[in-house]
Amino acid sequence: MQQIGLDAPKKLVADTSVKKGKPDPEGYEVGARLLGISPKDAVVFEDSVNGVVAGCAAGCTVVGVLTSTHEDRLREAGAKYVIKDFTQVQISHANGLVITLDI
């Protein structure tokens, strides 16, 4: 997370925080609730098909990350964007949180 300019999270969703794992959307729904936002206002970075499916089912914008899964599979699962790695992500905090993807 330091690579893209983010501090360590103050709130965390772990396997003990949910009853169902991915592809169930519960983890992302719980995370959004902890942050006090709607899932539709969340951006999810995922490198697995089950993770993409979970993020999409929660209503989040999903960015696929090409670490272990081919781009076609991430897109078929619902990823709106696909990046090679986090060097393609820039974060700005000037006027609220702005995420820019270099794709």
Coordinates of N, CA and C in Angstrom, one line a residue, residues 9-80:
P9 N -4.1 0.5 6.9 CA -5.5 0.7 7.2 C -5.7 0.7 8.7
K10 N -6.6 1.6 9.2 CA -7.0 1.6 10.6 C -8.1 0.7 10.9
K11 N -8.8 0.3 9.8 CA -9.9 -0.7 9.9 C -9.6 -1.8 9.0
L12 N -9.8 -3.1 9.4 CA -9.5 -4.2 8.6 C -10.6 -5.3 8.6
V13 N -10.9 -5.9 7.5 CA -11.8 -7.0 7.5 C -10.9 -8.2 7.2
A14 N -11.0 -9.2 8.2 CA -10.3 -10.4 8.1 C -11.3 -11.6 8.0
D15 N -10.8 -12.8 7.8 CA -11.6 -14.0 7.7 C -12.5 -14.1 8.9
T16 N -12.1 -13.6 10.1 CA -12.9 -13.7 11.3 C -14.0 -12.7 11.4
S17 N -14.0 -11.7 10.4 CA -15.0 -10.7 10.4 C -16.2 -11.1 9.6
V18 N -16.2 -12.2 8.8 CA -17.3 -12.5 8.0 C -17.6 -14.0 8.1
K19 N -18.8 -14.4 7.7 CA -19.2 -15.8 7.8 C -18.9 -16.5 6.5
K20 N -18.9 -15.8 5.4 CA -18.7 -16.3 4.1 C -17.5 -15.7 3.4
G21 N -16.7 -16.4 2.7 CA -15.6 -15.9 2.0 C -16.0 -15.6 0.5
K22 N -15.0 -15.1 -0.2 CA -15.2 -14.8 -1.6 C -15.6 -16.1 -2.3
P23 N -16.5 -16.1 -3.3 CA -17.0 -15.0 -4.0 C -18.2 -14.3 -3.4
D24 N -18.6 -14.6 -2.2 CA -19.6 -13.9 -1.5 C -19.2 -12.5 -1.3
P25 N -20.1 -11.5 -1.4 CA -19.8 -10.1 -1.3 C -19.7 -9.6 0.2
E26 N -19.9 -10.5 1.1 CA -20.0 -10.1 2.5 C -18.8 -9.3 3.0
G27 N -17.6 -9.7 2.6 CA -16.4 -9.0 3.0 C -16.3 -7.6 2.6
Y28 N -16.7 -7.3 1.4 CA -16.7 -5.9 0.9 C -17.9 -5.1 1.5
E29 N -19.0 -5.8 1.7 CA -20.1 -5.1 2.4 C -19.7 -4.7 3.8
V30 N -19.1 -5.6 4.5 CA -18.7 -5.3 5.9 C -17.6 -4.1 5.9
G31 N -16.7 -4.2 4.9 CA -15.7 -3.2 4.8 C -16.2 -1.8 4.5
A32 N -17.2 -1.7 3.6 CA -17.8 -0.5 3.3 C -18.6 0.1 4.6
R33 N -19.3 -0.8 5.2 CA -20.0 -0.4 6.5 C -19.0 0.1 7.5
L34 N -17.9 -0.5 7.7 CA -16.9 0.0 8.7 C -16.3 1.3 8.3
L35 N -16.2 1.6 7.0 CA -15.8 2.9 6.5 C -16.9 4.0 6.5
G36 N -18.1 3.5 6.7 CA -19.2 4.5 6.6 C -19.5 4.9 5.2
I37 N -19.3 4.1 4.2 CA -19.6 4.4 2.8 C -20.5 3.3 2.2
S38 N -21.0 3.7 1.1 CA -21.8 2.7 0.3 C -20.8 1.9 -0.5
P39 N -21.0 0.6 -0.7 CA -20.2 -0.2 -1.6 C -20.0 0.4 -3.0
K40 N -21.1 1.1 -3.5 CA -21.0 1.7 -4.8 C -19.9 2.8 -4.9
D41 N -19.5 3.3 -3.7 CA -18.5 4.4 -3.6 C -17.1 3.8 -3.4
A42 N -17.0 2.5 -3.3 CA -15.7 1.8 -3.0 C -15.1 1.3 -4.3
V43 N -13.7 1.3 -4.3 CA -13.0 0.8 -5.4 C -12.2 -0.4 -4.9
V44 N -12.4 -1.6 -5.5 CA -11.7 -2.8 -5.1 C -10.6 -3.2 -6.1
F45 N -9.5 -3.5 -5.6 CA -8.4 -4.0 -6.4 C -8.3 -5.5 -6.1
E46 N -8.5 -6.4 -7.2 CA -8.5 -7.8 -7.0 C -7.7 -8.5 -8.1
D47 N -7.1 -9.6 -7.7 CA -6.3 -10.4 -8.7 C -6.8 -11.8 -8.9
S48 N -8.0 -12.1 -8.3 CA -8.6 -13.4 -8.5 C -10.0 -13.3 -9.0
V49 N -10.5 -14.3 -9.7 CA -11.8 -14.3 -10.2 C -12.8 -14.2 -9.1
N50 N -12.7 -15.0 -8.0 CA -13.6 -15.0 -6.9 C -13.6 -13.6 -6.3
G51 N -12.5 -12.9 -6.2 CA -12.5 -11.6 -5.6 C -13.2 -10.6 -6.5
V52 N -13.0 -10.7 -7.8 CA -13.7 -9.8 -8.7 C -15.2 -10.0 -8.6
V53 N -15.6 -11.3 -8.6 CA -17.0 -11.6 -8.5 C -17.6 -11.0 -7.2
A54 N -16.9 -11.2 -6.1 CA -17.3 -10.6 -4.8 C -17.5 -9.1 -4.8
G55 N -16.5 -8.4 -5.3 CA -16.5 -7.0 -5.4 C -17.7 -6.5 -6.3
C56 N -17.9 -7.1 -7.4 CA -19.0 -6.7 -8.3 C -20.3 -7.0 -7.6
A57 N -20.5 -8.1 -7.0 CA -21.7 -8.5 -6.3 C -22.0 -7.5 -5.2
A58 N -21.0 -6.9 -4.6 CA -21.2 -5.9 -3.5 C -21.6 -4.6 -4.1
G59 N -21.4 -4.4 -5.4 CA -21.7 -3.1 -6.0 C -20.5 -2.2 -6.1
C60 N -19.3 -2.7 -5.9 CA -18.1 -1.9 -5.9 C -17.6 -1.7 -7.4
T61 N -16.8 -0.7 -7.6 CA -16.0 -0.7 -8.9 C -14.8 -1.5 -8.7
V62 N -14.6 -2.5 -9.6 CA -13.5 -3.5 -9.4 C -12.5 -3.2 -10.5
V63 N -11.2 -3.2 -10.0 CA -10.0 -3.1 -10.8 C -9.3 -4.4 -10.7
G64 N -9.2 -5.1 -11.8 CA -8.4 -6.4 -11.8 C -6.9 -6.1 -11.9
V65 N -6.2 -6.9 -11.1 CA -4.7 -6.7 -11.1 C -4.1 -8.0 -11.6
L66 N -3.2 -7.9 -12.6 CA -2.7 -9.0 -13.3 C -1.5 -9.6 -12.6
T67 N -1.8 -10.3 -11.5 CA -0.7 -11.0 -10.8 C -0.7 -12.5 -11.1
S68 N -1.9 -13.1 -11.1 CA -2.0 -14.6 -11.2 C -3.1 -15.0 -12.1
T69 N -3.9 -14.1 -12.6 CA -5.1 -14.4 -13.4 C -5.0 -13.7 -14.7
H70 N -5.3 -14.3 -15.8 CA -5.3 -13.7 -17.1 C -6.3 -12.6 -17.2
E71 N -6.0 -11.5 -18.0 CA -6.9 -10.4 -18.2 C -8.3 -10.8 -18.6
D72 N -8.4 -11.7 -19.6 CA -9.7 -12.1 -20.1 C -10.6 -12.7 -18.9
R73 N -10.0 -13.5 -18.1 CA -10.8 -14.1 -17.0 C -11.3 -13.0 -16.0
L74 N -10.4 -12.0 -15.7 CA -10.8 -10.9 -14.8 C -11.9 -10.1 -15.4
R75 N -11.8 -9.8 -16.7 CA -12.9 -9.0 -17.3 C -14.2 -9.8 -17.4
E76 N -14.1 -11.1 -17.7 CA -15.3 -11.9 -17.8 C -16.0 -12.0 -16.4
A77 N -15.2 -11.9 -15.3 CA -15.7 -12.0 -14.0 C -16.4 -10.7 -13.6
G78 N -16.1 -9.6 -14.3 CA -16.7 -8.3 -14.1 C -15.8 -7.1 -13.8
A79 N -14.5 -7.3 -13.9 CA -13.6 -6.2 -13.6 C -13.8 -5.1 -14.6
K80 N -14.0 -3.9 -14.2 CA -14.3 -2.7 -15.0 C -13.0 -2.3 -15.7

